[in-house]
């Protein structure tokens, strides 16, 4: 969760307006970036639901939407397709929250999940190796304690997924992933739930390539 326009929050409530700034790229130190591929055929598709009903649709990752002043359960979805990229060819982000009218402005409390695998300068890891991947949890506002963390891995560009073991030691979360024996790509999908039913969910395909030193083509279409 790196705000696309720091230091503004990723999600906030301004009176009866819901403002979301869902950035797509950042390096390990949190510097925000962008990709031209996002503005072609893979332009971001943003969808907002209120109590299960469609409330708004946009083709942008930064949106401001007027919403009902009464409390409601919202689900925000951002879907980006960038097949021209070698990594992060697809990003699916889902946030769930229950905001009410806010005066003054309110930074909504929630936690986002991320991954910090050990890779080389080409974002590549060794084949046929079991990796211990640190899980990053980034919060904004008065987010409650994390209750659940789950991670899944895909070796076929997201056609199938399988759960990975998740552990916590001294407050740090990790997951374990077995890299394929041949060059290919590993996709990760994670979700986090706060004790107070905070927002959850983020998925990124082709998050890390495996196979050193050769670069390799993505699996699947």
PDB file of C-alpha atoms in Angstrom:
ATOM      1  CA  UNK A   1       0.000   0.000   0.000  1.00  0.00           C
ATOM      2  CA  UNK A   2       2.048   2.863  -1.350  1.00  0.00           C
ATOM      3  CA  UNK A   3      -0.095   5.988  -1.936  1.00  0.00           C
ATOM      4  CA  UNK A   4       0.061   7.097  -5.548  1.00  0.00           C
ATOM      5  CA  UNK A   5       0.118  10.710  -4.355  1.00  0.00           C
ATOM      6  CA  UNK A   6       2.013  10.762  -1.054  1.00  0.00           C
ATOM      7  CA  UNK A   7       1.387  11.878   1.585  1.00  0.00           C
ATOM      8  CA  UNK A   8      -2.328  11.507   0.830  1.00  0.00           C
ATOM      9  CA  UNK A   9      -3.956   8.314   2.162  1.00  0.00           C
ATOM     10  CA  UNK A  10      -4.857   5.434  -0.124  1.00  0.00           C
ATOM     11  CA  UNK A  11      -8.531   5.526   0.900  1.00  0.00           C
ATOM     12  CA  UNK A  12     -10.313   8.357   2.685  1.00  0.00           C
ATOM     13  CA  UNK A  13     -13.841   9.618   3.339  1.00  0.00           C
ATOM     14  CA  UNK A  14     -14.483  13.335   2.748  1.00  0.00           C
ATOM     15  CA  UNK A  15     -17.970  14.019   3.984  1.00  0.00           C
ATOM     16  CA  UNK A  16     -20.076  12.032   1.514  1.00  0.00           C
ATOM     17  CA  UNK A  17     -17.269  11.504  -0.976  1.00  0.00           C
ATOM     18  CA  UNK A  18     -15.127   8.370  -1.068  1.00  0.00           C
ATOM     19  CA  UNK A  19     -11.621   8.986  -2.454  1.00  0.00           C
ATOM     20  CA  UNK A  20      -9.367   6.095  -3.498  1.00  0.00           C
ATOM     21  CA  UNK A  21      -5.789   6.331  -4.791  1.00  0.00           C
ATOM     22  CA  UNK A  22      -4.755   2.802  -5.714  1.00  0.00           C
ATOM     23  CA  UNK A  23      -1.187   2.989  -7.000  1.00  0.00           C
ATOM     24  CA  UNK A  24       0.177   0.004  -8.869  1.00  0.00           C
ATOM     25  CA  UNK A  25       3.961   0.048  -8.659  1.00  0.00           C
ATOM     26  CA  UNK A  26       6.666   0.697  -6.090  1.00  0.00           C
ATOM     27  CA  UNK A  27      10.186  -0.473  -5.331  1.00  0.00           C
ATOM     28  CA  UNK A  28      11.372  -2.112  -2.116  1.00  0.00           C
ATOM     29  CA  UNK A  29      11.924   1.293  -0.514  1.00  0.00           C
ATOM     30  CA  UNK A  30       8.402   2.527  -1.284  1.00  0.00           C
ATOM     31  CA  UNK A  31       9.169   4.840  -4.198  1.00  0.00           C
ATOM     32  CA  UNK A  32       6.070   5.155  -6.384  1.00  0.00           C
ATOM     33  CA  UNK A  33       6.240   4.312 -10.086  1.00  0.00           C
ATOM     34  CA  UNK A  34       3.961   3.766 -13.075  1.00  0.00           C
ATOM     35  CA  UNK A  35       3.794   1.805 -16.327  1.00  0.00           C
ATOM     36  CA  UNK A  36       2.711   3.071 -19.714  1.00  0.00           C
ATOM     37  CA  UNK A  37       1.052  -0.307 -20.297  1.00  0.00           C
ATOM     38  CA  UNK A  38      -1.639   0.707 -17.808  1.00  0.00           C
ATOM     39  CA  UNK A  39      -2.905   3.432 -20.124  1.00  0.00           C
ATOM     40  CA  UNK A  40      -3.415   1.308 -23.232  1.00  0.00           C
ATOM     41  CA  UNK A  41      -5.692  -1.675 -23.583  1.00  0.00           C
ATOM     42  CA  UNK A  42      -4.971  -2.573 -19.975  1.00  0.00           C
ATOM     43  CA  UNK A  43      -6.364   0.662 -18.525  1.00  0.00           C
ATOM     44  CA  UNK A  44      -7.426   0.200 -14.897  1.00  0.00           C
ATOM     45  CA  UNK A  45     -11.025  -0.869 -14.352  1.00  0.00           C
ATOM     46  CA  UNK A  46     -12.387   0.312 -11.022  1.00  0.00           C
ATOM     47  CA  UNK A  47     -15.684  -1.011  -9.620  1.00  0.00           C
ATOM     48  CA  UNK A  48     -17.399  -0.039  -6.364  1.00  0.00           C
ATOM     49  CA  UNK A  49     -20.157  -2.073  -4.705  1.00  0.00           C
ATOM     50  CA  UNK A  50     -22.342  -1.035  -1.764  1.00  0.00           C
ATOM     51  CA  UNK A  51     -24.034  -3.848   0.178  1.00  0.00           C
ATOM     52  CA  UNK A  52     -23.494  -6.095  -2.841  1.00  0.00           C
ATOM     53  CA  UNK A  53     -25.037  -3.732  -5.410  1.00  0.00           C
ATOM     54  CA  UNK A  54     -23.034  -1.923  -8.092  1.00  0.00           C
ATOM     55  CA  UNK A  55     -22.467   1.700  -7.031  1.00  0.00           C
ATOM     56  CA  UNK A  56     -19.944   3.046  -9.566  1.00  0.00           C
ATOM     57  CA  UNK A  57     -17.532   2.138 -12.352  1.00  0.00           C
ATOM     58  CA  UNK A  58     -14.476   4.058 -13.558  1.00  0.00           C
ATOM     59  CA  UNK A  59     -11.454   3.516 -15.818  1.00  0.00           C
ATOM     60  CA  UNK A  60      -8.905   4.961 -13.427  1.00  0.00           C
ATOM     61  CA  UNK A  61      -6.967   3.927 -10.317  1.00  0.00           C
ATOM     62  CA  UNK A  62      -7.579   7.349  -8.708  1.00  0.00           C
ATOM     63  CA  UNK A  63     -11.269   8.100  -8.176  1.00  0.00           C
ATOM     64  CA  UNK A  64     -13.619  10.302  -6.161  1.00  0.00           C
ATOM     65  CA  UNK A  65     -17.192   9.022  -5.802  1.00  0.00           C
ATOM     66  CA  UNK A  66     -20.204  10.521  -4.020  1.00  0.00           C
ATOM     67  CA  UNK A  67     -21.749   7.910  -1.725  1.00  0.00           C
ATOM     68  CA  UNK A  68     -24.711   7.553   0.621  1.00  0.00           C
ATOM     69  CA  UNK A  69     -24.145   9.297   3.989  1.00  0.00           C
ATOM     70  CA  UNK A  70     -25.438   6.293   5.957  1.00  0.00           C
ATOM     71  CA  UNK A  71     -23.096   3.407   6.862  1.00  0.00           C
ATOM     72  CA  UNK A  72     -22.804   0.628   4.290  1.00  0.00           C
ATOM     73  CA  UNK A  73     -20.526  -2.271   3.459  1.00  0.00           C
ATOM     74  CA  UNK A  74     -18.365  -1.306   0.483  1.00  0.00           C
ATOM     75  CA  UNK A  75     -16.195  -3.443  -1.770  1.00  0.00           C
ATOM     76  CA  UNK A  76     -13.754  -1.689  -4.091  1.00  0.00           C
ATOM     77  CA  UNK A  77     -12.143  -3.665  -6.918  1.00  0.00           C
ATOM     78  CA  UNK A  78      -9.310  -2.575  -9.211  1.00  0.00           C
ATOM     79  CA  UNK A  79      -8.367  -4.791 -12.147  1.00  0.00           C
ATOM     80  CA  UNK A  80      -5.428  -4.035 -14.439  1.00  0.00           C
ATOM     81  CA  UNK A  81      -4.205  -6.109 -17.408  1.00  0.00           C
ATOM     82  CA  UNK A  82      -0.748  -5.321 -18.837  1.00  0.00           C
ATOM     83  CA  UNK A  83       0.264  -8.303 -21.014  1.00  0.00           C
ATOM     84  CA  UNK A  84       3.122  -6.349 -22.602  1.00  0.00           C
ATOM     85  CA  UNK A  85       5.027  -6.320 -19.303  1.00  0.00           C
ATOM     86  CA  UNK A  86       7.331  -9.178 -18.286  1.00  0.00           C
ATOM     87  CA  UNK A  87       6.225  -8.982 -14.648  1.00  0.00           C
ATOM     88  CA  UNK A  88       2.992  -7.797 -13.012  1.00  0.00           C
ATOM     89  CA  UNK A  89       1.020  -8.649 -16.133  1.00  0.00           C
ATOM     90  CA  UNK A  90      -2.176  -8.647 -14.124  1.00  0.00           C
ATOM     91  CA  UNK A  91      -3.159  -6.956 -10.869  1.00  0.00           C
ATOM     92  CA  UNK A  92      -6.382  -7.545  -8.973  1.00  0.00           C
ATOM     93  CA  UNK A  93      -6.952  -5.549  -5.793  1.00  0.00           C
ATOM     94  CA  UNK A  94     -10.004  -5.871  -3.526  1.00  0.00           C
ATOM     95  CA  UNK A  95     -10.704  -3.725  -0.457  1.00  0.00           C
ATOM     96  CA  UNK A  96     -13.690  -4.065   1.882  1.00  0.00           C
ATOM     97  CA  UNK A  97     -14.727  -1.454   4.444  1.00  0.00           C
ATOM     98  CA  UNK A  98     -17.746   0.135   6.180  1.00  0.00           C
ATOM     99  CA  UNK A  99     -17.466   3.938   6.215  1.00  0.00           C
ATOM    100  CA  UNK A 100     -20.110   6.437   7.327  1.00  0.00           C
ATOM    101  CA  UNK A 101     -20.369  10.201   6.771  1.00  0.00           C
ATOM    102  CA  UNK A 102     -17.090  11.782   7.860  1.00  0.00           C
ATOM    103  CA  UNK A 103     -16.689  15.396   8.903  1.00  0.00           C
ATOM    104  CA  UNK A 104     -13.821  16.273   9.080  1.00  0.00           C
ATOM    105  CA  UNK A 105     -12.088  14.017   6.551  1.00  0.00           C
ATOM    106  CA  UNK A 106     -11.379  10.479   7.725  1.00  0.00           C
ATOM    107  CA  UNK A 107      -8.468   8.249   6.737  1.00  0.00           C
ATOM    108  CA  UNK A 108     -10.134   4.835   6.618  1.00  0.00           C
ATOM    109  CA  UNK A 109      -8.385   2.223   8.768  1.00  0.00           C
ATOM    110  CA  UNK A 110      -7.228  -0.856   6.897  1.00  0.00           C
ATOM    111  CA  UNK A 111      -4.234  -3.084   6.183  1.00  0.00           C
ATOM    112  CA  UNK A 112      -2.757  -4.170   2.822  1.00  0.00           C
ATOM    113  CA  UNK A 113      -0.627  -7.248   2.135  1.00  0.00           C
ATOM    114  CA  UNK A 114       2.563  -7.488   0.095  1.00  0.00           C
ATOM    115  CA  UNK A 115       5.535  -9.774  -0.497  1.00  0.00           C
ATOM    116  CA  UNK A 116       9.300  -9.239  -0.225  1.00  0.00           C
ATOM    117  CA  UNK A 117      11.078 -12.222  -1.840  1.00  0.00           C
ATOM    118  CA  UNK A 118      14.847 -12.259  -2.147  1.00  0.00           C
ATOM    119  CA  UNK A 119      15.529 -11.699  -5.886  1.00  0.00           C
ATOM    120  CA  UNK A 120      18.446 -10.582  -8.026  1.00  0.00           C
ATOM    121  CA  UNK A 121      18.572  -7.310  -9.982  1.00  0.00           C
ATOM    122  CA  UNK A 122      16.472  -8.838 -12.773  1.00  0.00           C
ATOM    123  CA  UNK A 123      13.715  -9.802 -10.288  1.00  0.00           C
ATOM    124  CA  UNK A 124      14.710 -13.445 -10.716  1.00  0.00           C
ATOM    125  CA  UNK A 125      15.190 -16.292  -8.235  1.00  0.00           C
ATOM    126  CA  UNK A 126      16.873 -19.670  -8.549  1.00  0.00           C
ATOM    127  CA  UNK A 127      14.899 -22.607  -9.923  1.00  0.00           C
ATOM    128  CA  UNK A 128      14.144 -25.755  -7.910  1.00  0.00           C
ATOM    129  CA  UNK A 129      14.534 -23.917  -4.620  1.00  0.00           C
ATOM    130  CA  UNK A 130      12.252 -23.463  -1.632  1.00  0.00           C
ATOM    131  CA  UNK A 131      11.974 -19.771  -0.771  1.00  0.00           C
ATOM    132  CA  UNK A 132      11.032 -18.259   2.558  1.00  0.00           C
ATOM    133  CA  UNK A 133       9.163 -15.097   1.532  1.00  0.00           C
ATOM    134  CA  UNK A 134       8.567 -12.319   4.082  1.00  0.00           C
ATOM    135  CA  UNK A 135       4.998 -10.976   4.054  1.00  0.00           C
ATOM    136  CA  UNK A 136       4.654  -7.222   4.398  1.00  0.00           C
ATOM    137  CA  UNK A 137       1.624  -5.700   6.119  1.00  0.00           C
ATOM    138  CA  UNK A 138       1.115  -1.955   5.685  1.00  0.00           C
ATOM    139  CA  UNK A 139      -1.629  -0.109   7.547  1.00  0.00           C
ATOM    140  CA  UNK A 140      -3.228   3.306   7.452  1.00  0.00           C
ATOM    141  CA  UNK A 141      -5.486   5.040   9.948  1.00  0.00           C
ATOM    142  CA  UNK A 142      -6.375   3.305  13.206  1.00  0.00           C
ATOM    143  CA  UNK A 143      -6.295  -0.197  11.718  1.00  0.00           C
ATOM    144  CA  UNK A 144      -7.094  -2.979  14.168  1.00  0.00           C
ATOM    145  CA  UNK A 145      -4.861  -6.000  14.778  1.00  0.00           C
ATOM    146  CA  UNK A 146      -4.465  -8.432  11.894  1.00  0.00           C
ATOM    147  CA  UNK A 147      -6.543 -11.557  12.457  1.00  0.00           C
ATOM    148  CA  UNK A 148      -5.939 -13.676   9.353  1.00  0.00           C
ATOM    149  CA  UNK A 149      -3.228 -13.829   6.676  1.00  0.00           C
ATOM    150  CA  UNK A 150      -3.472 -16.184   3.704  1.00  0.00           C
ATOM    151  CA  UNK A 151      -1.282 -16.710   0.626  1.00  0.00           C
ATOM    152  CA  UNK A 152      -1.700 -18.735  -2.572  1.00  0.00           C
ATOM    153  CA  UNK A 153       0.755 -19.476  -5.383  1.00  0.00           C
ATOM    154  CA  UNK A 154       0.250 -20.170  -9.087  1.00  0.00           C
ATOM    155  CA  UNK A 155       2.725 -21.611 -11.605  1.00  0.00           C
ATOM    156  CA  UNK A 156       0.438 -21.314 -14.673  1.00  0.00           C
ATOM    157  CA  UNK A 157      -0.328 -17.583 -14.853  1.00  0.00           C
ATOM    158  CA  UNK A 158      -3.243 -17.793 -12.459  1.00  0.00           C
ATOM    159  CA  UNK A 159      -5.158 -20.650 -14.094  1.00  0.00           C
ATOM    160  CA  UNK A 160      -4.868 -22.669 -10.879  1.00  0.00           C
ATOM    161  CA  UNK A 161      -3.908 -21.703  -7.332  1.00  0.00           C
ATOM    162  CA  UNK A 162      -2.719 -23.629  -4.282  1.00  0.00           C
ATOM    163  CA  UNK A 163      -2.372 -22.529  -0.678  1.00  0.00           C
ATOM    164  CA  UNK A 164       1.060 -21.984   0.797  1.00  0.00           C
ATOM    165  CA  UNK A 165       1.981 -22.406   4.475  1.00  0.00           C
ATOM    166  CA  UNK A 166       1.970 -19.141   6.434  1.00  0.00           C
ATOM    167  CA  UNK A 167       3.781 -18.740   9.746  1.00  0.00           C
ATOM    168  CA  UNK A 168       4.357 -15.962  12.251  1.00  0.00           C
ATOM    169  CA  UNK A 169       7.440 -15.580  14.424  1.00  0.00           C
ATOM    170  CA  UNK A 170       8.170 -12.612  16.693  1.00  0.00           C
ATOM    171  CA  UNK A 171       5.412 -10.628  14.987  1.00  0.00           C
ATOM    172  CA  UNK A 172       6.773 -11.235  11.445  1.00  0.00           C
ATOM    173  CA  UNK A 173       4.743 -13.190   8.887  1.00  0.00           C
ATOM    174  CA  UNK A 174       6.296 -15.476   6.264  1.00  0.00           C
ATOM    175  CA  UNK A 175       5.224 -17.943   3.624  1.00  0.00           C
ATOM    176  CA  UNK A 176       7.095 -20.787   1.930  1.00  0.00           C
ATOM    177  CA  UNK A 177       7.067 -21.322  -1.856  1.00  0.00           C
ATOM    178  CA  UNK A 178       8.749 -24.052  -3.932  1.00  0.00           C
ATOM    179  CA  UNK A 179      10.131 -22.648  -7.193  1.00  0.00           C
ATOM    180  CA  UNK A 180       9.589 -24.806 -10.293  1.00  0.00           C
ATOM    181  CA  UNK A 181      12.439 -26.955 -11.581  1.00  0.00           C
ATOM    182  CA  UNK A 182      12.404 -25.257 -14.996  1.00  0.00           C
ATOM    183  CA  UNK A 183      12.414 -21.535 -15.868  1.00  0.00           C
ATOM    184  CA  UNK A 184       8.990 -19.973 -15.547  1.00  0.00           C
ATOM    185  CA  UNK A 185       7.016 -17.500 -13.476  1.00  0.00           C
ATOM    186  CA  UNK A 186       5.608 -17.587  -9.970  1.00  0.00           C
ATOM    187  CA  UNK A 187       2.426 -15.637  -9.205  1.00  0.00           C
ATOM    188  CA  UNK A 188       1.375 -14.760  -5.662  1.00  0.00           C
ATOM    189  CA  UNK A 189      -2.036 -13.917  -4.246  1.00  0.00           C
ATOM    190  CA  UNK A 190      -2.657 -12.876  -0.654  1.00  0.00           C
ATOM    191  CA  UNK A 191      -5.392 -11.650   1.661  1.00  0.00           C
ATOM    192  CA  UNK A 192      -5.461 -10.125   5.117  1.00  0.00           C
ATOM    193  CA  UNK A 193      -8.389  -9.617   7.498  1.00  0.00           C
ATOM    194  CA  UNK A 194      -8.314  -7.221  10.420  1.00  0.00           C
ATOM    195  CA  UNK A 195      -9.903  -8.120  13.744  1.00  0.00           C
ATOM    196  CA  UNK A 196     -12.475  -5.377  13.121  1.00  0.00           C
ATOM    197  CA  UNK A 197     -13.434  -6.754   9.678  1.00  0.00           C
ATOM    198  CA  UNK A 198     -11.213  -4.303   7.862  1.00  0.00           C
ATOM    199  CA  UNK A 199     -10.573  -4.307   4.110  1.00  0.00           C
ATOM    200  CA  UNK A 200      -8.704  -7.195   2.581  1.00  0.00           C
ATOM    201  CA  UNK A 201      -7.297  -8.631  -0.568  1.00  0.00           C
ATOM    202  CA  UNK A 202      -4.640  -8.064  -3.184  1.00  0.00           C
ATOM    203  CA  UNK A 203      -3.387 -10.251  -6.013  1.00  0.00           C
ATOM    204  CA  UNK A 204      -0.541  -9.791  -8.458  1.00  0.00           C
ATOM    205  CA  UNK A 205       0.299 -12.162 -11.278  1.00  0.00           C
ATOM    206  CA  UNK A 206       3.850 -12.832 -12.451  1.00  0.00           C
ATOM    207  CA  UNK A 207       5.143 -11.245  -9.283  1.00  0.00           C
ATOM    208  CA  UNK A 208       8.538 -12.919  -9.561  1.00  0.00           C
ATOM    209  CA  UNK A 209      10.367 -14.794 -12.277  1.00  0.00           C
ATOM    210  CA  UNK A 210      12.354 -17.952 -11.588  1.00  0.00           C
ATOM    211  CA  UNK A 211      15.264 -19.268 -13.580  1.00  0.00           C
ATOM    212  CA  UNK A 212      18.740 -17.764 -13.451  1.00  0.00           C
ATOM    213  CA  UNK A 213      20.446 -16.470 -15.494  1.00  0.00           C
ATOM    214  CA  UNK A 214      18.126 -16.768 -18.497  1.00  0.00           C
ATOM    215  CA  UNK A 215      14.996 -14.658 -18.863  1.00  0.00           C
ATOM    216  CA  UNK A 216      11.965 -16.724 -19.743  1.00  0.00           C
ATOM    217  CA  UNK A 217       8.586 -16.220 -21.319  1.00  0.00           C
ATOM    218  CA  UNK A 218       5.373 -16.225 -19.224  1.00  0.00           C
ATOM    219  CA  UNK A 219       3.457 -19.479 -18.940  1.00  0.00           C
ATOM    220  CA  UNK A 220      -0.042 -19.641 -20.389  1.00  0.00           C
ATOM    221  CA  UNK A 221      -1.752 -17.068 -22.636  1.00  0.00           C
TER     222      UNK A 221
END
